[in-house]
Tab-separated table of C-alpha atoms in Angstrom:
chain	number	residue	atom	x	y	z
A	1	UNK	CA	0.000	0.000	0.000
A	2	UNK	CA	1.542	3.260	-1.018
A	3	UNK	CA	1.806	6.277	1.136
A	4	UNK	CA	-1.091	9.452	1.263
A	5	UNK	CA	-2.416	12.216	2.955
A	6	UNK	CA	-5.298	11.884	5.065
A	7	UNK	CA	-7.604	15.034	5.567
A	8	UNK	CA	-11.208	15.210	6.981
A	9	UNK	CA	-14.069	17.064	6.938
A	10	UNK	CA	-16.666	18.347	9.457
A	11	UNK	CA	-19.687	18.885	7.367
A	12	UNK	CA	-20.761	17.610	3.842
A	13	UNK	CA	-21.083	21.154	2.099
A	14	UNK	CA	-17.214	21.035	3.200
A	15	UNK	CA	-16.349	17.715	1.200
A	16	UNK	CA	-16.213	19.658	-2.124
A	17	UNK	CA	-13.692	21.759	-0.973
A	18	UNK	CA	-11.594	19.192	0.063
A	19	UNK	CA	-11.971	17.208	-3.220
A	20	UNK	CA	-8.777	17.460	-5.626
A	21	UNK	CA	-7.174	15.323	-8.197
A	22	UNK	CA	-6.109	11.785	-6.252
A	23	UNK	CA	-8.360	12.471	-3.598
A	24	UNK	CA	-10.785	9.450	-2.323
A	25	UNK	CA	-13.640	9.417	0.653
A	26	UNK	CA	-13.811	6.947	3.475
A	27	UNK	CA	-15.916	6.382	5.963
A	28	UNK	CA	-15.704	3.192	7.961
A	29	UNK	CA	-13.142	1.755	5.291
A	30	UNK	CA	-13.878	-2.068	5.189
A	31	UNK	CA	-13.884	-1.872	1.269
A	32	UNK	CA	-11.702	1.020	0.460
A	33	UNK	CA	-8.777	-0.678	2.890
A	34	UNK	CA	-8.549	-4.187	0.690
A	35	UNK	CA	-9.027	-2.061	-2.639
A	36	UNK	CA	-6.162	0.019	-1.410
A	37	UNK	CA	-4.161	-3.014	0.241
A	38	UNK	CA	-5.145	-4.654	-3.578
A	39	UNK	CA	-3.837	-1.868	-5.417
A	40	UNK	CA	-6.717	-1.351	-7.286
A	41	UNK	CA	-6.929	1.943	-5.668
A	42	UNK	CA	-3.935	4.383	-4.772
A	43	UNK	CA	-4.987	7.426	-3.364
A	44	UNK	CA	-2.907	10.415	-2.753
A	45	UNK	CA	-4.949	12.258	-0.357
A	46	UNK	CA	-7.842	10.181	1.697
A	47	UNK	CA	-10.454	12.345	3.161
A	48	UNK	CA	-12.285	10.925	6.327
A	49	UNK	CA	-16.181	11.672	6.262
A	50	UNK	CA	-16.530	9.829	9.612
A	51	UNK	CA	-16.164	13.446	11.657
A	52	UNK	CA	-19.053	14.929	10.058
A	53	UNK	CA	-21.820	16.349	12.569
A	54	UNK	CA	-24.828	14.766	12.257
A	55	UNK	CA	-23.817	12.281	9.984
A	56	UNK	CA	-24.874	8.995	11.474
A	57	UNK	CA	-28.542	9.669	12.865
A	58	UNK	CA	-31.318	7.233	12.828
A	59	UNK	CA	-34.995	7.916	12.898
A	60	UNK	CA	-37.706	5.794	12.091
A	61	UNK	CA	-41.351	5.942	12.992
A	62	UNK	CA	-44.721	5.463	11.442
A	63	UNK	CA	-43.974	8.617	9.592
A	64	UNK	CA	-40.803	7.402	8.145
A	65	UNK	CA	-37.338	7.084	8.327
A	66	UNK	CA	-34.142	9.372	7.686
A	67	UNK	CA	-30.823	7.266	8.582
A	68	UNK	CA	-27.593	9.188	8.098
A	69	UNK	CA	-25.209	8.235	5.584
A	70	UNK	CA	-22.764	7.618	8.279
A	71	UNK	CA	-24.564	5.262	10.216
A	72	UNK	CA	-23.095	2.092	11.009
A	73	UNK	CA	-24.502	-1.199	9.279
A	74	UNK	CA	-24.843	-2.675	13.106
A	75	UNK	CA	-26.717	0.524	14.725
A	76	UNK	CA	-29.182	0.416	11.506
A	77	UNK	CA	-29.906	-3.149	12.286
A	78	UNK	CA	-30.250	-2.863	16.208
A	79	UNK	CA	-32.438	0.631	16.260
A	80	UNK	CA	-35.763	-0.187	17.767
A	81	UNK	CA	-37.378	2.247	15.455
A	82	UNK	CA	-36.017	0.550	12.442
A	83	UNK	CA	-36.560	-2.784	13.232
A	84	UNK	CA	-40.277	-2.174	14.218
A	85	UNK	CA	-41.332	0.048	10.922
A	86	UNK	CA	-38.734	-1.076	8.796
A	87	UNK	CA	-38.064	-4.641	9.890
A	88	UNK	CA	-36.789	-5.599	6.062
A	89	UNK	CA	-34.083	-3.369	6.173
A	90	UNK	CA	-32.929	-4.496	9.814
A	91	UNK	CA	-32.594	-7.939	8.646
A	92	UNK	CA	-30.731	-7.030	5.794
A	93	UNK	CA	-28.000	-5.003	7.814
A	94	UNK	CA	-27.835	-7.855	10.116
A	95	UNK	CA	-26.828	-9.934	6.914
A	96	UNK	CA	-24.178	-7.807	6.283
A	97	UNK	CA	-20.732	-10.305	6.638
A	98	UNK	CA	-19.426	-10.666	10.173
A	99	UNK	CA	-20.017	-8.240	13.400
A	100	UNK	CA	-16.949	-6.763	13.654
A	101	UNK	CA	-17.778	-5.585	9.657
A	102	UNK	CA	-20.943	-4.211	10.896
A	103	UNK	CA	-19.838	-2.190	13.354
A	104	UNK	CA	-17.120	-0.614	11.210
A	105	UNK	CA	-18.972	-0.047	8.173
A	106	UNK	CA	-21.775	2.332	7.162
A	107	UNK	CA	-24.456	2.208	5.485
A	108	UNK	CA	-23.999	4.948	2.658
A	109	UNK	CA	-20.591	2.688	2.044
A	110	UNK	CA	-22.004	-0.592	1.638
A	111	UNK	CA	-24.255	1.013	-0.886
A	112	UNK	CA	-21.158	2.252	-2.651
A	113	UNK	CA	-18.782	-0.647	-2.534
A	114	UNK	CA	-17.172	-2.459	-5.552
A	115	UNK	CA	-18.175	-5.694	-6.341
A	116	UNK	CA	-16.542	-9.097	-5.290
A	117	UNK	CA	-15.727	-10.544	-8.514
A	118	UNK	CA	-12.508	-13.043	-8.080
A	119	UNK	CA	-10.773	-11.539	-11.591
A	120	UNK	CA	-11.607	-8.033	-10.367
A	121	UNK	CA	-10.433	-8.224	-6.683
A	122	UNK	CA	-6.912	-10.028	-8.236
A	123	UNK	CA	-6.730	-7.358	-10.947
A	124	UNK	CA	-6.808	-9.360	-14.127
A	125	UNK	CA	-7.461	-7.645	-16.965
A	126	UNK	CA	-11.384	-7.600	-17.654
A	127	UNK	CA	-13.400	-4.451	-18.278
A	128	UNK	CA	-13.334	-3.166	-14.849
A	129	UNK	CA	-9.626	-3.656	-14.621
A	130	UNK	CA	-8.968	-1.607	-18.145
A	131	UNK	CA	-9.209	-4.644	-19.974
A	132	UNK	CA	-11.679	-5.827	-22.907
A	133	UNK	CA	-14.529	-8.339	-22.175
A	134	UNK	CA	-15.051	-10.615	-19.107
A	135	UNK	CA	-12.945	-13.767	-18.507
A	136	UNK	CA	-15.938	-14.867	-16.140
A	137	UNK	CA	-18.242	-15.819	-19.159
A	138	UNK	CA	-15.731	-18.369	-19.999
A	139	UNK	CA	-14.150	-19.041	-16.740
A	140	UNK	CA	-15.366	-18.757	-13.295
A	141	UNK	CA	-19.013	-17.692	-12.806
A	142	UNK	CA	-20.240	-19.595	-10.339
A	143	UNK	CA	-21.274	-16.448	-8.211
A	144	UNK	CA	-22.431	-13.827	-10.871
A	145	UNK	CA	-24.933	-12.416	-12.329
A	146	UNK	CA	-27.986	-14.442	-14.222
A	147	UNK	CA	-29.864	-10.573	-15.241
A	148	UNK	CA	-28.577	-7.764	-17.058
A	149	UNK	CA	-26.441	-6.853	-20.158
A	150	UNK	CA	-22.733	-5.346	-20.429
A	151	UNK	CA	-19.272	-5.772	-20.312
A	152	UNK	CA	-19.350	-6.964	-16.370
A	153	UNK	CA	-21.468	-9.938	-15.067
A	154	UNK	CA	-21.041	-9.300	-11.454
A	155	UNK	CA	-23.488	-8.615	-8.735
A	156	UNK	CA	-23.843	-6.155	-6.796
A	157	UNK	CA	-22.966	-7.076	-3.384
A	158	UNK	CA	-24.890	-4.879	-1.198
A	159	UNK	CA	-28.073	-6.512	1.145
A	160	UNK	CA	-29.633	-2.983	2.817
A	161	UNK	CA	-29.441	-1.503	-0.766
A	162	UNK	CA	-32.014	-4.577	-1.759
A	163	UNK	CA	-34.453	-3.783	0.710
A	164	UNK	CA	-34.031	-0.208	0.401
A	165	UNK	CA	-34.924	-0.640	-3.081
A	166	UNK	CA	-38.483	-2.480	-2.267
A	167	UNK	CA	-39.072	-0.039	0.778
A	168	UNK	CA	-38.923	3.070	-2.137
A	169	UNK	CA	-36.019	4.799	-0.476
A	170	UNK	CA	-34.620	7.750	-1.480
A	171	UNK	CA	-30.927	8.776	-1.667
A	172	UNK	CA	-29.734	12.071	-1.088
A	173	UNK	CA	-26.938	13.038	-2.558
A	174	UNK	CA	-24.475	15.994	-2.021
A	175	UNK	CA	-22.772	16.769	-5.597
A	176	UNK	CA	-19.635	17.375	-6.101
A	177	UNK	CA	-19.902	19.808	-9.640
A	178	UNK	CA	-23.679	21.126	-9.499
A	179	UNK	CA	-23.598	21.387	-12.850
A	180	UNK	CA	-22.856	17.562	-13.285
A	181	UNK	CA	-25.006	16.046	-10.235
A	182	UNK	CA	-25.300	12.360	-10.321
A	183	UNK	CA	-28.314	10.987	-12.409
A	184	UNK	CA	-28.442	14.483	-14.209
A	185	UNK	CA	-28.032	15.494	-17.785
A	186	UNK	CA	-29.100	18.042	-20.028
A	187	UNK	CA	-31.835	17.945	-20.150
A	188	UNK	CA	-32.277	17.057	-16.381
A	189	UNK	CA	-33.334	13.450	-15.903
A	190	UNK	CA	-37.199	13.567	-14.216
A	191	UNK	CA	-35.931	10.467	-11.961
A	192	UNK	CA	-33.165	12.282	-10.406
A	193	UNK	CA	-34.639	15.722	-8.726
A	194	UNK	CA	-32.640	18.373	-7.093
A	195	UNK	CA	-33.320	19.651	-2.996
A	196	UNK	CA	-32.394	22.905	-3.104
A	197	UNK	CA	-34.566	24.381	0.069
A	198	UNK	CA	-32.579	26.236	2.819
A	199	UNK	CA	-29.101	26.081	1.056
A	200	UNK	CA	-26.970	28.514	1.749
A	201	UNK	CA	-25.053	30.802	-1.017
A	202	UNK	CA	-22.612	28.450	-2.844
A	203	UNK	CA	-24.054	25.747	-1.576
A	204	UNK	CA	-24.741	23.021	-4.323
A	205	UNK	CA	-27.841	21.326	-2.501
A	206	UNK	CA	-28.677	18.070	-2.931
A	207	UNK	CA	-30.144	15.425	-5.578
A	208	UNK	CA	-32.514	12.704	-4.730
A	209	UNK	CA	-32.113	9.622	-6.467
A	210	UNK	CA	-34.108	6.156	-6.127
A	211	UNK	CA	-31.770	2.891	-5.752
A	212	UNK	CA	-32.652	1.860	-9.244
A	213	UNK	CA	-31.226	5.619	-10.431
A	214	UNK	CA	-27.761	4.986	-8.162
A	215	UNK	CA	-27.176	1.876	-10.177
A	216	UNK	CA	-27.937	2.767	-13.468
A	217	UNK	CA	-24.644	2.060	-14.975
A	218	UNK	CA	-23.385	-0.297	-12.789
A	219	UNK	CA	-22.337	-2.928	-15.529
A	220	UNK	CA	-20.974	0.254	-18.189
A	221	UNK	CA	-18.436	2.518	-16.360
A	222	UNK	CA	-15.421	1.307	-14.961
A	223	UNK	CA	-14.109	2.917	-11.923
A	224	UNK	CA	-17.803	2.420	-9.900
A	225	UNK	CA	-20.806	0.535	-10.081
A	226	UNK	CA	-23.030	3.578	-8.922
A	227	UNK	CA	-23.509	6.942	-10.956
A	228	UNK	CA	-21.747	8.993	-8.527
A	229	UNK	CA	-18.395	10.493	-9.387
A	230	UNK	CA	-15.369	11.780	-7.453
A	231	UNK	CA	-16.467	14.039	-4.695
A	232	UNK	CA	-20.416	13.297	-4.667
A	233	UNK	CA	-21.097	11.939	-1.375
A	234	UNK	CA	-24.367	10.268	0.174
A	235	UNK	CA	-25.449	12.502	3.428
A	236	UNK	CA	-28.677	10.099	3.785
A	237	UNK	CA	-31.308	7.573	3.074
A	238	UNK	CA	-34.908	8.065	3.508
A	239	UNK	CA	-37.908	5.945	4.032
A	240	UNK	CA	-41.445	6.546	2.858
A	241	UNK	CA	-44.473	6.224	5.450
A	242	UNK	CA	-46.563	4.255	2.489
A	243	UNK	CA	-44.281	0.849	3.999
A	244	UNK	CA	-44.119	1.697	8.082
A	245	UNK	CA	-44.847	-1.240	9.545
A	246	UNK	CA	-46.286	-2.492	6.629
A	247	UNK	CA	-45.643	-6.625	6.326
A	248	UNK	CA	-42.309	-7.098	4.752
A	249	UNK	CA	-39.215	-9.672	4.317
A	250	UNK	CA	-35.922	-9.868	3.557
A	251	UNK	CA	-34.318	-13.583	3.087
A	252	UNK	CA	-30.595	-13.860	2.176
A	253	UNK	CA	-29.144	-17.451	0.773
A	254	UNK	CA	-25.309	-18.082	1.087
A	255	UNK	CA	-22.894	-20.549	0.848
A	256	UNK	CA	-21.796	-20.360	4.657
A	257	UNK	CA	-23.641	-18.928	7.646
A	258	UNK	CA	-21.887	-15.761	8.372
A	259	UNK	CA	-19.200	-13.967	6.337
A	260	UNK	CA	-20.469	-14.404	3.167
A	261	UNK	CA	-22.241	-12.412	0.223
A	262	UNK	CA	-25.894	-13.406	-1.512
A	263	UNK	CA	-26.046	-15.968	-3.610
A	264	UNK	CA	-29.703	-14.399	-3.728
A	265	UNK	CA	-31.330	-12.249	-1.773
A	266	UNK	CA	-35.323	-10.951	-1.700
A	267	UNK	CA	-36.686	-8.472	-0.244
A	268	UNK	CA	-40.510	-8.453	-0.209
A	269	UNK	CA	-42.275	-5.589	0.700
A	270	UNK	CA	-46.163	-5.281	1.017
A	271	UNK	CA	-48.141	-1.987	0.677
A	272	UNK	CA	-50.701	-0.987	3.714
A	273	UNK	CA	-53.271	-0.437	1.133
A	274	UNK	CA	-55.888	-3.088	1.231
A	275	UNK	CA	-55.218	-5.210	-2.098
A	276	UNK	CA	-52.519	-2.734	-3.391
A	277	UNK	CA	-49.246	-5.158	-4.939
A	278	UNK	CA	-46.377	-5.559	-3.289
A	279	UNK	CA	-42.939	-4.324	-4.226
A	280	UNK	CA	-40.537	-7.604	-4.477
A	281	UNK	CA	-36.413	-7.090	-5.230
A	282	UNK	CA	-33.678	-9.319	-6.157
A	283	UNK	CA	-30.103	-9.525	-4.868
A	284	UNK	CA	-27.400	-11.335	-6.169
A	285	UNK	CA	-28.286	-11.642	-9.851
A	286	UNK	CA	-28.177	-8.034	-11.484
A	287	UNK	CA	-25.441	-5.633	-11.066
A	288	UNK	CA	-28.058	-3.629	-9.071
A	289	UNK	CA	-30.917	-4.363	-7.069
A	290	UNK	CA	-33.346	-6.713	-9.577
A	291	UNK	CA	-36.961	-5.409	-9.348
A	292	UNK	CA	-39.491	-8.264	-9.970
A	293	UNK	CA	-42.721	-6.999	-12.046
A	294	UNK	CA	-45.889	-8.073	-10.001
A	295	UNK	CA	-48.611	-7.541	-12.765
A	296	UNK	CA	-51.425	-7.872	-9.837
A	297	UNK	CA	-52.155	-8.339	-6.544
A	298	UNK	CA	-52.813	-12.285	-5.613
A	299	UNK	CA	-52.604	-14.220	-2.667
A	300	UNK	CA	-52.110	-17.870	-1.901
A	301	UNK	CA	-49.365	-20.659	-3.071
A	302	UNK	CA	-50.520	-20.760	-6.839
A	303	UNK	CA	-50.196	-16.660	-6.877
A	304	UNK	CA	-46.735	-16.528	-5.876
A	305	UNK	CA	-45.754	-19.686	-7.923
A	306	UNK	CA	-46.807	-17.659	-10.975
A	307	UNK	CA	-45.177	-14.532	-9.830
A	308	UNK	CA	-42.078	-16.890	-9.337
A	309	UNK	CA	-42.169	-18.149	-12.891
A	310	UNK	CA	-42.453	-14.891	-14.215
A	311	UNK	CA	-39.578	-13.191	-12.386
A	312	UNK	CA	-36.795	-16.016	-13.680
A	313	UNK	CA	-38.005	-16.087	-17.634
A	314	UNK	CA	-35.481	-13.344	-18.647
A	315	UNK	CA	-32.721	-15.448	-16.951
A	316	UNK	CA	-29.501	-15.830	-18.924
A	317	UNK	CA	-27.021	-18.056	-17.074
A	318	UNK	CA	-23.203	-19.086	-17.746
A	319	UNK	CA	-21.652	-22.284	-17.486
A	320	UNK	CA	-22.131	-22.461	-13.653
A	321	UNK	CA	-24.649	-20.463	-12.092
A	322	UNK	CA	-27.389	-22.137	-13.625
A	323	UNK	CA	-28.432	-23.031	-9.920
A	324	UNK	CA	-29.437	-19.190	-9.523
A	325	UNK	CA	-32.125	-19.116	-11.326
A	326	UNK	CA	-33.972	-22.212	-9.598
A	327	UNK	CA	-32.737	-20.299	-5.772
A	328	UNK	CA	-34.022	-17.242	-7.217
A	329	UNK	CA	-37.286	-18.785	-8.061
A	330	UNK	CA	-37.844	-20.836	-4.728
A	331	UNK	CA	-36.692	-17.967	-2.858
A	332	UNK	CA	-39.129	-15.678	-3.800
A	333	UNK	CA	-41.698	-18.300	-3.523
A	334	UNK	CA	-40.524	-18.670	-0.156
A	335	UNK	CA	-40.917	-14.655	0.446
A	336	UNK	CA	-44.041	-14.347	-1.180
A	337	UNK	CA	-45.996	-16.976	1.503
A	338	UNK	CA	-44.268	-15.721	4.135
């Protein structure tokens, strides 16, 4: 690991600032450390989020929920209020690998960590590593993705950003350049909408984007798999009231018990409206969160069967992860008639 400056920052409108060429963020580190220790990342300056005011909050009641950024996985997971309105997303930050992970890492960094591809985390040359093409498709794929297109077939390896994605959350982000906020182009994408209420003068504001929007080009661009670039920073993730204390599940399958990422993952989240159709996600097939179309509301074992069908047909497997699709499939089945 090569030398570098560390700097930190006491507010998020005072990250930009800091931001210059070779500059990275950190917060609780458990990814950036190995990427660093990897060399697929060699920073010259290192700026420390972690002593930012007001950073890690949590609040959650039957209005919703606003959980700081900085919030560690473990607090998220063990906060009364979250586990009682938002019991999905509890379980999934308890899923997160092994407790001495969760209480180092937060939750705006687990939704921004790389993926755990073997060929990218030993730098061979693949797309993500500067290369052309992935060696995966003929080589090992046991663990990647069986959904979406592009030059990388890895999943994304983040559980809370699965059930945040079937709870509706929002992401607020802090840009960088607010002239080139994440999600935003010219014209302005509608899905990606700018906060710009009580900002001071110079002050950038903030964009909210959905989970779906933070992933969009998770399998194109090389250096990340969310839309965020160099100095954009999450300050927090919020919750809708439509899903407080609304029924919901997350279920996580792995190849060990504890320090280990999805094979699959669901997260199944039903609205309070009477008869309204639930929101169901994937995890561990897609570069990003998977959203599974439920045509109509159904109960009953032949309702999710058919919803379970449906979800896989668009399936394309490699040479060995065929077994996804049938996990994927059972699991949901599972999730649904819980």
């Amino acid at each position: 690991m090569q030398a570098f400056e560390h700097d930190e920052v006491r507010s998020f409108a005072e990250v930009r600032r800091k931001m210059r060429r070779g500059a990275v963020l950190i917060a609780g580190g458990t990814d950036l450390v190995s990427l660093m220790r990897d060399g697929l990342v060699t920073p010259r300056v290192v700026v420390d989020l972690k002593p930012i005011r007001g950073g890690a909050g949590i609040r959650a009641s039957r209005s919703g929920a606003a959980l700081g950024a900085l919030a560690l996985v473990a607090d998220v997971a063990a906060d009364d209020g979250v586990k009682r309105w938002y019991p999905a997303l509890a379980a999934a930050c308890d899923a997160v690998g092994t407790t001495q992970i969760r209480n180092m890492a937060t939750l705006g960094g687990n939704l921004c960590q790389r993926i755990r591809c073997w060929y990218f985390r030993q730098n061979v040359r693949c797309h993500k590593t500067g290369g052309r093409g992935c060696p995966a498709v003929d080589g090992l794929n046991e663990y990647l993705a069986i959904f979406g297109d592009g030059a990388c077939h890895a999943p994304h390896p983040s559980d809370p950003a699965v059930a945040l994605a079937a709870l509706d959350a929002t992401i607020r982000v802090r840009p960088a350049n607010p002239r080139l906020a994440p999600g935003v182009r010219k014209p302005r994408s509608p899905s990606a909408r700018r906060t710009d209420s009580g900002r001071k003068p110079g002050d950038p504001g903030s964009v909210s984007l959905t989970i779906f929007d933070l992933y969009r080009t998770a399998a194109q661009r090389r250096d990340a798999e969310t839309v965020l670039r160099p100095g954009d920073v999450i300050e927090r993730i919020t919750l809708p009231a439509a899903y407080a204390g609304a029924r919901q599940v997350y279920r996580k399958a792995t190849q060990r018990a504890e320090w280990d990422f999805a094979l699959v993952s669901v997260a199944v989240v039903w609205p309070k409206t009477r008869g309204a159709v639930p929101r169901a996600v994937l995890g561990g097939v897609a570069p990003r969160p998977w959203e599974v179309q439920i045509g109509e509301w159904g109960k009953g074992n032949s309702w999710a069967r058919r919803v379970a069908e449906a979800a896989v047909i668009g399936a394309k497997p490699m040479s060995e992860n065929g077994y996804k699709v049938e996990l994927a499939r059972n699991l949901l089945l599972e999730a649904l008639g819980d």
